[in-house]
PDB file of C-alpha atoms in Angstrom:
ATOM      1  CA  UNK A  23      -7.834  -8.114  11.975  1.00 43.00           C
ATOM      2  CA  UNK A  24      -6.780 -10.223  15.126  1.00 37.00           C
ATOM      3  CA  UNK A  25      -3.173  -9.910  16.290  1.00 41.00           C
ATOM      4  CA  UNK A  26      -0.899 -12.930  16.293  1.00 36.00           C
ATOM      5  CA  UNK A  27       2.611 -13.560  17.655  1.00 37.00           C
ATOM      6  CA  UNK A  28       5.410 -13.940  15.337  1.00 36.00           C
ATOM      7  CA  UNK A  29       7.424 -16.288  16.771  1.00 35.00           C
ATOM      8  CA  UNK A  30      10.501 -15.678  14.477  1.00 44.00           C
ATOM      9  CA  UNK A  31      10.474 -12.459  15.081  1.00 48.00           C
ATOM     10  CA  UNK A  32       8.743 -10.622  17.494  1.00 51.00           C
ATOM     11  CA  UNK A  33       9.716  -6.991  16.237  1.00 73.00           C
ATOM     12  CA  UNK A  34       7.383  -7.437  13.027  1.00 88.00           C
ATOM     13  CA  UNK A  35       3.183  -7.930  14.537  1.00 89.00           C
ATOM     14  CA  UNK A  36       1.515 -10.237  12.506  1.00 89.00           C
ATOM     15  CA  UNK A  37      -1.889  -9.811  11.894  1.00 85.00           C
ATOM     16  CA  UNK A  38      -4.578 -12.318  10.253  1.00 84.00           C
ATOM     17  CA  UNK A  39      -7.102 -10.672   8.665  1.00 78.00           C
ATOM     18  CA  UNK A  40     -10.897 -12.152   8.736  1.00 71.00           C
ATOM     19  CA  UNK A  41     -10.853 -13.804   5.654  1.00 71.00           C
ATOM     20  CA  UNK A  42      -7.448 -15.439   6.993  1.00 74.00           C
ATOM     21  CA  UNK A  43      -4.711 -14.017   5.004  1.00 83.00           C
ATOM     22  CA  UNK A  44      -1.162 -13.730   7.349  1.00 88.00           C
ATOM     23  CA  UNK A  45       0.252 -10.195   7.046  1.00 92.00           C
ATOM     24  CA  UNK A  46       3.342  -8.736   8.678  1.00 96.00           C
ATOM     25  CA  UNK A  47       2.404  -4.954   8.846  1.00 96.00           C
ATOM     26  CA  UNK A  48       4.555  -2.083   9.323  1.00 97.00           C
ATOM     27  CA  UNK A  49       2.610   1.319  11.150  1.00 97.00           C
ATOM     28  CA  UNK A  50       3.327   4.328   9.501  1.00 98.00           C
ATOM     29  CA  UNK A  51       2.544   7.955  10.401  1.00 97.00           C
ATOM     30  CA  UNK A  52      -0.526   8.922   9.546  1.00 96.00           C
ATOM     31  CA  UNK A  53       0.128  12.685   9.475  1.00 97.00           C
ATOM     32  CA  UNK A  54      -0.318  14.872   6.439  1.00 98.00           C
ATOM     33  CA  UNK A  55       2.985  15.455   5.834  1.00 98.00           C
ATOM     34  CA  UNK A  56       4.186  11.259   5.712  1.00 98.00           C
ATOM     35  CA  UNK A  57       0.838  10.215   3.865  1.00 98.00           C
ATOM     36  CA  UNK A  58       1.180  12.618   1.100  1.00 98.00           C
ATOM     37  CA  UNK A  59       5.249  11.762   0.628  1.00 98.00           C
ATOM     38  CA  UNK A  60       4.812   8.594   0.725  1.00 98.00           C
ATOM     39  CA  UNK A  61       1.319   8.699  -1.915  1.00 98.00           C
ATOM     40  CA  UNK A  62       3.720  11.207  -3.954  1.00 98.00           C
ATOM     41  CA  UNK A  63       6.429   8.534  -4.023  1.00 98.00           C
ATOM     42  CA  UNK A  64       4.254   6.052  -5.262  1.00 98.00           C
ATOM     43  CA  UNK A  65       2.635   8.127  -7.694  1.00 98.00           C
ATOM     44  CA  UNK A  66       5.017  10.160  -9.261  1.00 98.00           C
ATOM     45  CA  UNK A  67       7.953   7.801  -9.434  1.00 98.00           C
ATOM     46  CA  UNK A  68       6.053   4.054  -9.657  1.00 98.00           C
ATOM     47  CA  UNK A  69       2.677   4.555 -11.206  1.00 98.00           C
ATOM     48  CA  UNK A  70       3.793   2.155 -13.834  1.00 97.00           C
ATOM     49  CA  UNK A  71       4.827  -0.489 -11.562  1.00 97.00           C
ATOM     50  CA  UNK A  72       1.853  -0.526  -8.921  1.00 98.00           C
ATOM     51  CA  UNK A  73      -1.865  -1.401  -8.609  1.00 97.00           C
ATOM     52  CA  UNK A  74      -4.424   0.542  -6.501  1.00 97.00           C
ATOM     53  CA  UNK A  75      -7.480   0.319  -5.015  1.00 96.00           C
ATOM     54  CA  UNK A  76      -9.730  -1.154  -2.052  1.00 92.00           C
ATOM     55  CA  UNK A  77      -9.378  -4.664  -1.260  1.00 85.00           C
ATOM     56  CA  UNK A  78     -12.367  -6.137   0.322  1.00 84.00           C
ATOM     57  CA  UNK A  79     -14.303  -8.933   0.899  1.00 79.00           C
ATOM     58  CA  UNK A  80     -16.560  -9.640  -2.257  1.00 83.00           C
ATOM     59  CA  UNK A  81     -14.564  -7.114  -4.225  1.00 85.00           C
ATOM     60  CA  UNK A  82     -10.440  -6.210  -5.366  1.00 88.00           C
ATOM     61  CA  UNK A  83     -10.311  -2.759  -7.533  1.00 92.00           C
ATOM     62  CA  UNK A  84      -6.372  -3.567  -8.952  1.00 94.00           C
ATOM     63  CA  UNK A  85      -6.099  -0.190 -10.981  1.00 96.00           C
ATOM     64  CA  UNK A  86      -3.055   0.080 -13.069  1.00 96.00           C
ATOM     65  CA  UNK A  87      -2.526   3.917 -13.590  1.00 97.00           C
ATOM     66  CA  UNK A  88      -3.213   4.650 -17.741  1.00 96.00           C
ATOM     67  CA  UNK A  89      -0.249   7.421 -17.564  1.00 97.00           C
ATOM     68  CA  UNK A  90       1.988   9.346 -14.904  1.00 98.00           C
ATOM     69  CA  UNK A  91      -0.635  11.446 -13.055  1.00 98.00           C
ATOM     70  CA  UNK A  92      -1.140  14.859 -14.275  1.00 98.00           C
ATOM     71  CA  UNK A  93      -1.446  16.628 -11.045  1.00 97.00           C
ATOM     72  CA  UNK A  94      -0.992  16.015  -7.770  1.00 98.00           C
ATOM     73  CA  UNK A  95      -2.834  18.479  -5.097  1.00 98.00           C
ATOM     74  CA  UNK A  96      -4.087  18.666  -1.481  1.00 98.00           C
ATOM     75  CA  UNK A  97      -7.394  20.585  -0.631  1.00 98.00           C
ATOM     76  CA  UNK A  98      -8.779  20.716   2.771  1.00 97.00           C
ATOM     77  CA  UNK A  99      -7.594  17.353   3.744  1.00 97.00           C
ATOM     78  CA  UNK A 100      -7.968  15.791   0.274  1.00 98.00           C
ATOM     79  CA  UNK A 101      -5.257  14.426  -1.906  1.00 98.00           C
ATOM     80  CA  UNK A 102      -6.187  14.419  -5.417  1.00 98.00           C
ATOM     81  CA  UNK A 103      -4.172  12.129  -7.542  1.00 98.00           C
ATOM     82  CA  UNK A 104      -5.385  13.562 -11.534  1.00 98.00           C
ATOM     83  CA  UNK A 105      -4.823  11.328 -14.255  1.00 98.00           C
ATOM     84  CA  UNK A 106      -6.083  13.503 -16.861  1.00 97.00           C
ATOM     85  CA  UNK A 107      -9.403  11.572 -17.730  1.00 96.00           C
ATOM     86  CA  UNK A 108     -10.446  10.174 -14.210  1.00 97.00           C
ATOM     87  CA  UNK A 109      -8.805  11.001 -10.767  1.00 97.00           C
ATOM     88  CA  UNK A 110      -9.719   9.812  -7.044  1.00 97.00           C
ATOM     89  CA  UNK A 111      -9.612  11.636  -3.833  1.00 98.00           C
ATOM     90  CA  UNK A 112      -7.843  10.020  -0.151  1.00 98.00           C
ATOM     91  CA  UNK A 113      -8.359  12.166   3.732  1.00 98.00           C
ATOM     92  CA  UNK A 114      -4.845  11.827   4.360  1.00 98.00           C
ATOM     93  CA  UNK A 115      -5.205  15.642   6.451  1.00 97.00           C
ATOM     94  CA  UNK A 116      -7.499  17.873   8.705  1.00 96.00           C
ATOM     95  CA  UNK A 117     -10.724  18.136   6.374  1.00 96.00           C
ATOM     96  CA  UNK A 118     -13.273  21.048   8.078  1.00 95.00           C
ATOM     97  CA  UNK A 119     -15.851  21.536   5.444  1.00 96.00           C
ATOM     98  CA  UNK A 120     -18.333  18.459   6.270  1.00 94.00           C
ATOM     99  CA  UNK A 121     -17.662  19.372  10.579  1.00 95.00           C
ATOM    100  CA  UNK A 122     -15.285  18.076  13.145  1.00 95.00           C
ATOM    101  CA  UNK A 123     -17.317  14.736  13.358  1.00 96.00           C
ATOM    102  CA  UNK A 124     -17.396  13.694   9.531  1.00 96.00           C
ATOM    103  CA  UNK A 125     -13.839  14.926   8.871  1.00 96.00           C
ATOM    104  CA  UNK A 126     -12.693  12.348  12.122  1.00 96.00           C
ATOM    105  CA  UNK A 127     -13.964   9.362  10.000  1.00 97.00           C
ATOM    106  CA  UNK A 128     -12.856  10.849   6.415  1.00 97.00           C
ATOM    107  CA  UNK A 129      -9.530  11.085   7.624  1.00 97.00           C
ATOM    108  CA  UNK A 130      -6.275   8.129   7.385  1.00 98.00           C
ATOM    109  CA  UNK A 131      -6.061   7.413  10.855  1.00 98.00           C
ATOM    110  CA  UNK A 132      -4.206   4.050  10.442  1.00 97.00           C
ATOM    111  CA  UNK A 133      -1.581   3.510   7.739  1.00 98.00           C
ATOM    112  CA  UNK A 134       0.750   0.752   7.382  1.00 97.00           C
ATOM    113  CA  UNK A 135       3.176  -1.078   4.833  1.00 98.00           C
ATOM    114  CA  UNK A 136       2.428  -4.301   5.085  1.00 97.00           C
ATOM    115  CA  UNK A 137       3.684  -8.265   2.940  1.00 96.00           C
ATOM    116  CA  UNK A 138       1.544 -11.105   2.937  1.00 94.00           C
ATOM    117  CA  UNK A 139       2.751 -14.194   4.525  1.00 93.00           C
ATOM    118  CA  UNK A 140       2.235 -17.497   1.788  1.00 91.00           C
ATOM    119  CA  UNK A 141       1.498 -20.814   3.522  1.00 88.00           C
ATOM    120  CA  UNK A 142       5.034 -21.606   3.274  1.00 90.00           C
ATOM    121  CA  UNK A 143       6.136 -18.790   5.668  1.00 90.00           C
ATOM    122  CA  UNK A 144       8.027 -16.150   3.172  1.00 94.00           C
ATOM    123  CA  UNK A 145       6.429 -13.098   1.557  1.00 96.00           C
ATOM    124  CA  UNK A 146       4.064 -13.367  -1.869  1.00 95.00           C
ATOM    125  CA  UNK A 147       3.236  -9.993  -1.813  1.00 95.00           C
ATOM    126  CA  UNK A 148       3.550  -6.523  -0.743  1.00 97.00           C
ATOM    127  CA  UNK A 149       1.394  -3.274  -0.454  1.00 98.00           C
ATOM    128  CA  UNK A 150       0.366  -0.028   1.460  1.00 98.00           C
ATOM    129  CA  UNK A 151      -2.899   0.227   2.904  1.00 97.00           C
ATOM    130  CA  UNK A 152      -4.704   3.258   4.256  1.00 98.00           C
ATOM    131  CA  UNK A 153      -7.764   2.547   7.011  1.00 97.00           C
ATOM    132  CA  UNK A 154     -10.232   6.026   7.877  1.00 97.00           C
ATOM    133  CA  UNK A 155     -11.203   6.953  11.619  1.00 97.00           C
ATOM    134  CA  UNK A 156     -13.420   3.855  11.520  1.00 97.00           C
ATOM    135  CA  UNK A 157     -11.305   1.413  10.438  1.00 95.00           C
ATOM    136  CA  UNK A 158     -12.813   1.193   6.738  1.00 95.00           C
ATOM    137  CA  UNK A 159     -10.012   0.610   4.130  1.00 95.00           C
ATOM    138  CA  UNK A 160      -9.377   3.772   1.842  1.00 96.00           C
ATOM    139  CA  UNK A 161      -7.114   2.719   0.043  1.00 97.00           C
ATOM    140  CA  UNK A 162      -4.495  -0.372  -0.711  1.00 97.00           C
ATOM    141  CA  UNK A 163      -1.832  -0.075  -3.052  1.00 98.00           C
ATOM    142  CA  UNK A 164       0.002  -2.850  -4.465  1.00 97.00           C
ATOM    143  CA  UNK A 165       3.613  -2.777  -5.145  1.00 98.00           C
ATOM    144  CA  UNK A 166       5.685  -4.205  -7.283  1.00 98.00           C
ATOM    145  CA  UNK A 167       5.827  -7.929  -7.322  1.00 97.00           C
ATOM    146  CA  UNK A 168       9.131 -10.195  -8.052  1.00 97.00           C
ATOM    147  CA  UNK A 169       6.771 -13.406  -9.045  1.00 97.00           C
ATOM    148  CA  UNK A 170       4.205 -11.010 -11.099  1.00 96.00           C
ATOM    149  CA  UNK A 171       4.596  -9.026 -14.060  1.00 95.00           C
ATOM    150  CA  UNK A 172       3.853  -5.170 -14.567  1.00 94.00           C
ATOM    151  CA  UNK A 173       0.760  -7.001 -16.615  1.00 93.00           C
ATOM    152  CA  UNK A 174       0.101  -9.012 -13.219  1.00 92.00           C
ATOM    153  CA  UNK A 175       1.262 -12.100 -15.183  1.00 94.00           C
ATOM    154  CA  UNK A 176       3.506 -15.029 -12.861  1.00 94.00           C
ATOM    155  CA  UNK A 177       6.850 -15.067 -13.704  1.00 96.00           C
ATOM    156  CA  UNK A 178       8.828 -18.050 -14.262  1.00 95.00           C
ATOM    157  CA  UNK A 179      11.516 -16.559 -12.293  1.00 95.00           C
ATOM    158  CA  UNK A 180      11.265 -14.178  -9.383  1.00 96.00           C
ATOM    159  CA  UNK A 181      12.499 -11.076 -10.553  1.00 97.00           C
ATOM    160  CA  UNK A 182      13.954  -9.626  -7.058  1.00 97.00           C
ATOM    161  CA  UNK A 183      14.611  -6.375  -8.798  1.00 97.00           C
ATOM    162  CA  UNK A 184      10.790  -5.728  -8.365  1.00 98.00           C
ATOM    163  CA  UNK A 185      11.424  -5.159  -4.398  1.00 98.00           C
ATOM    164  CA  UNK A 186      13.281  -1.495  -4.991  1.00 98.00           C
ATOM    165  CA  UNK A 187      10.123   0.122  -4.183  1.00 98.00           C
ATOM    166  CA  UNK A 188       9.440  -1.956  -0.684  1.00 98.00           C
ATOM    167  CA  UNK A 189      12.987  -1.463  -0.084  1.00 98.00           C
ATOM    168  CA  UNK A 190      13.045   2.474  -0.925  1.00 98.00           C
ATOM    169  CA  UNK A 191       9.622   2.656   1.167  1.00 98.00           C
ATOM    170  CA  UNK A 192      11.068   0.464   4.096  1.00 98.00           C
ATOM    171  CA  UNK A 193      14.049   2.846   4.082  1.00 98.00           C
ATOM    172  CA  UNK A 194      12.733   6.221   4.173  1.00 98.00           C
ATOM    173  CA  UNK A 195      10.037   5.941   6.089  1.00 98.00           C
ATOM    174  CA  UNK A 196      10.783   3.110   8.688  1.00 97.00           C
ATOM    175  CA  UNK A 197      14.357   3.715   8.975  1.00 97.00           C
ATOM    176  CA  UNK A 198      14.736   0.048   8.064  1.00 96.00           C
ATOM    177  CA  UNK A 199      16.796  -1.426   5.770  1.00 96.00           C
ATOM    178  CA  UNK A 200      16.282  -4.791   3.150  1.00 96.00           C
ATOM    179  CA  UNK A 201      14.914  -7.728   5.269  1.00 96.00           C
ATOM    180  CA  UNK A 202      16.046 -11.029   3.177  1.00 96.00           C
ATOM    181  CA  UNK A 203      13.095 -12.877   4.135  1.00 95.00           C
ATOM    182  CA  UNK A 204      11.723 -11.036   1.268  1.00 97.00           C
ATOM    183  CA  UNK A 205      13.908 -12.920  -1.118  1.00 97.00           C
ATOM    184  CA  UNK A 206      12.591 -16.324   0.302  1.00 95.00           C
ATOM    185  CA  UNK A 207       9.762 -17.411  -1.276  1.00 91.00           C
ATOM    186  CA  UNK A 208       9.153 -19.372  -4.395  1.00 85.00           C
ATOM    187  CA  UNK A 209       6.584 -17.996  -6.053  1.00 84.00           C
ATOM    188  CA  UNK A 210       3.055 -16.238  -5.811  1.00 78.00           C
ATOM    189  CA  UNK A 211      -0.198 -17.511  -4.289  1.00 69.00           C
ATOM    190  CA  UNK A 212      -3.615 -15.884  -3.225  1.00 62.00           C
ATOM    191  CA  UNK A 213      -6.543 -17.104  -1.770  1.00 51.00           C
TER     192      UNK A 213
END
């Protein structure tokens, strides 16, 4: 990612990823403690309402979750999100079984809320994404969407309800509070 100004507000970096997407990102803590409440917020309380998975060139993994997850549990480092059938691991804390030099990469060392900037200048969509100690996404989730619905289908209206979890996530963890340039924009668009 390359760093840009934001000219209309310099408090929120902008960042344009290499394939050219605009996103406004938000650094969160990566210690144990804020990664797992934050993955436990998402989880417990919106795992109807999200999508997760890596987003990278060549290849998006949008997993809706099939049920509420089963279990949630931390082992040397590892969070284990169980939904009964299948389950997937995230380093979000100190993991010493593979050595000091393996457990460095494994772990979140970059974290961040971020919304995507449309070529009109508002928000089309929002997420979490989780980067290891080299800078390898781990993990993206994507929240709720006012212009999709829970079936990732456009609305014909934008549904501004569908922000409570950026909001509640904004709130708690960044001490900020709704930003109304999320209520801008028109509609969704990807590249």
């Amino acid at each position: 990612m390359t760093a840009v100004e934001d000219e209309s507000d310099a408090a929120v970096p902008r960042v344009v990823e290499e394939y050219g997407s605009t996103l406004e990102v938000f650094e969160l803590p990566c210690d144990e403690h804020t990664l797992l409440a934050v993955l436990t917020e998402l989880f417990e309380n919106w795992w109807d309402d999200i999508f997760f998975g890596t987003l990278v060139e060549g290849g998006a993994w949008e997993v809706a979750a099939p049920n509420a997850p089963e279990r949630l549990s931390m082992f040397d480092g590892y969070l284990t999100v169980d939904f009964g059938r299948w389950h997937f691991h995230l380093c979000i804390g100190e993991h010493t079984a593979s050595g000091p030099e393996l457990g460095r990469i494994r772990r979140c060392s970059e974290a961040y809320l971020y919304r995507t900037i449309g070529g009109d200048g508002s928000p089309v969509s929002w997420g979490l994404r989780l980067l290891n100690g080299e800078g390898t996404q781990i993990g993206t989730v994507l929240l709720p969407n006012p212009f999709l619905s829970n079936r990732q289908a456009v609305l014909p209206e934008p549904d501004w309800s569908r922000l409570v979890c950026w909001d509640l996530l904004r709130e708690r963890f960044l001490g900020l509070g709704p930003d109304p340039r999320d209520r801008t924009g028109a509609g969704f668009a990807h590249g």
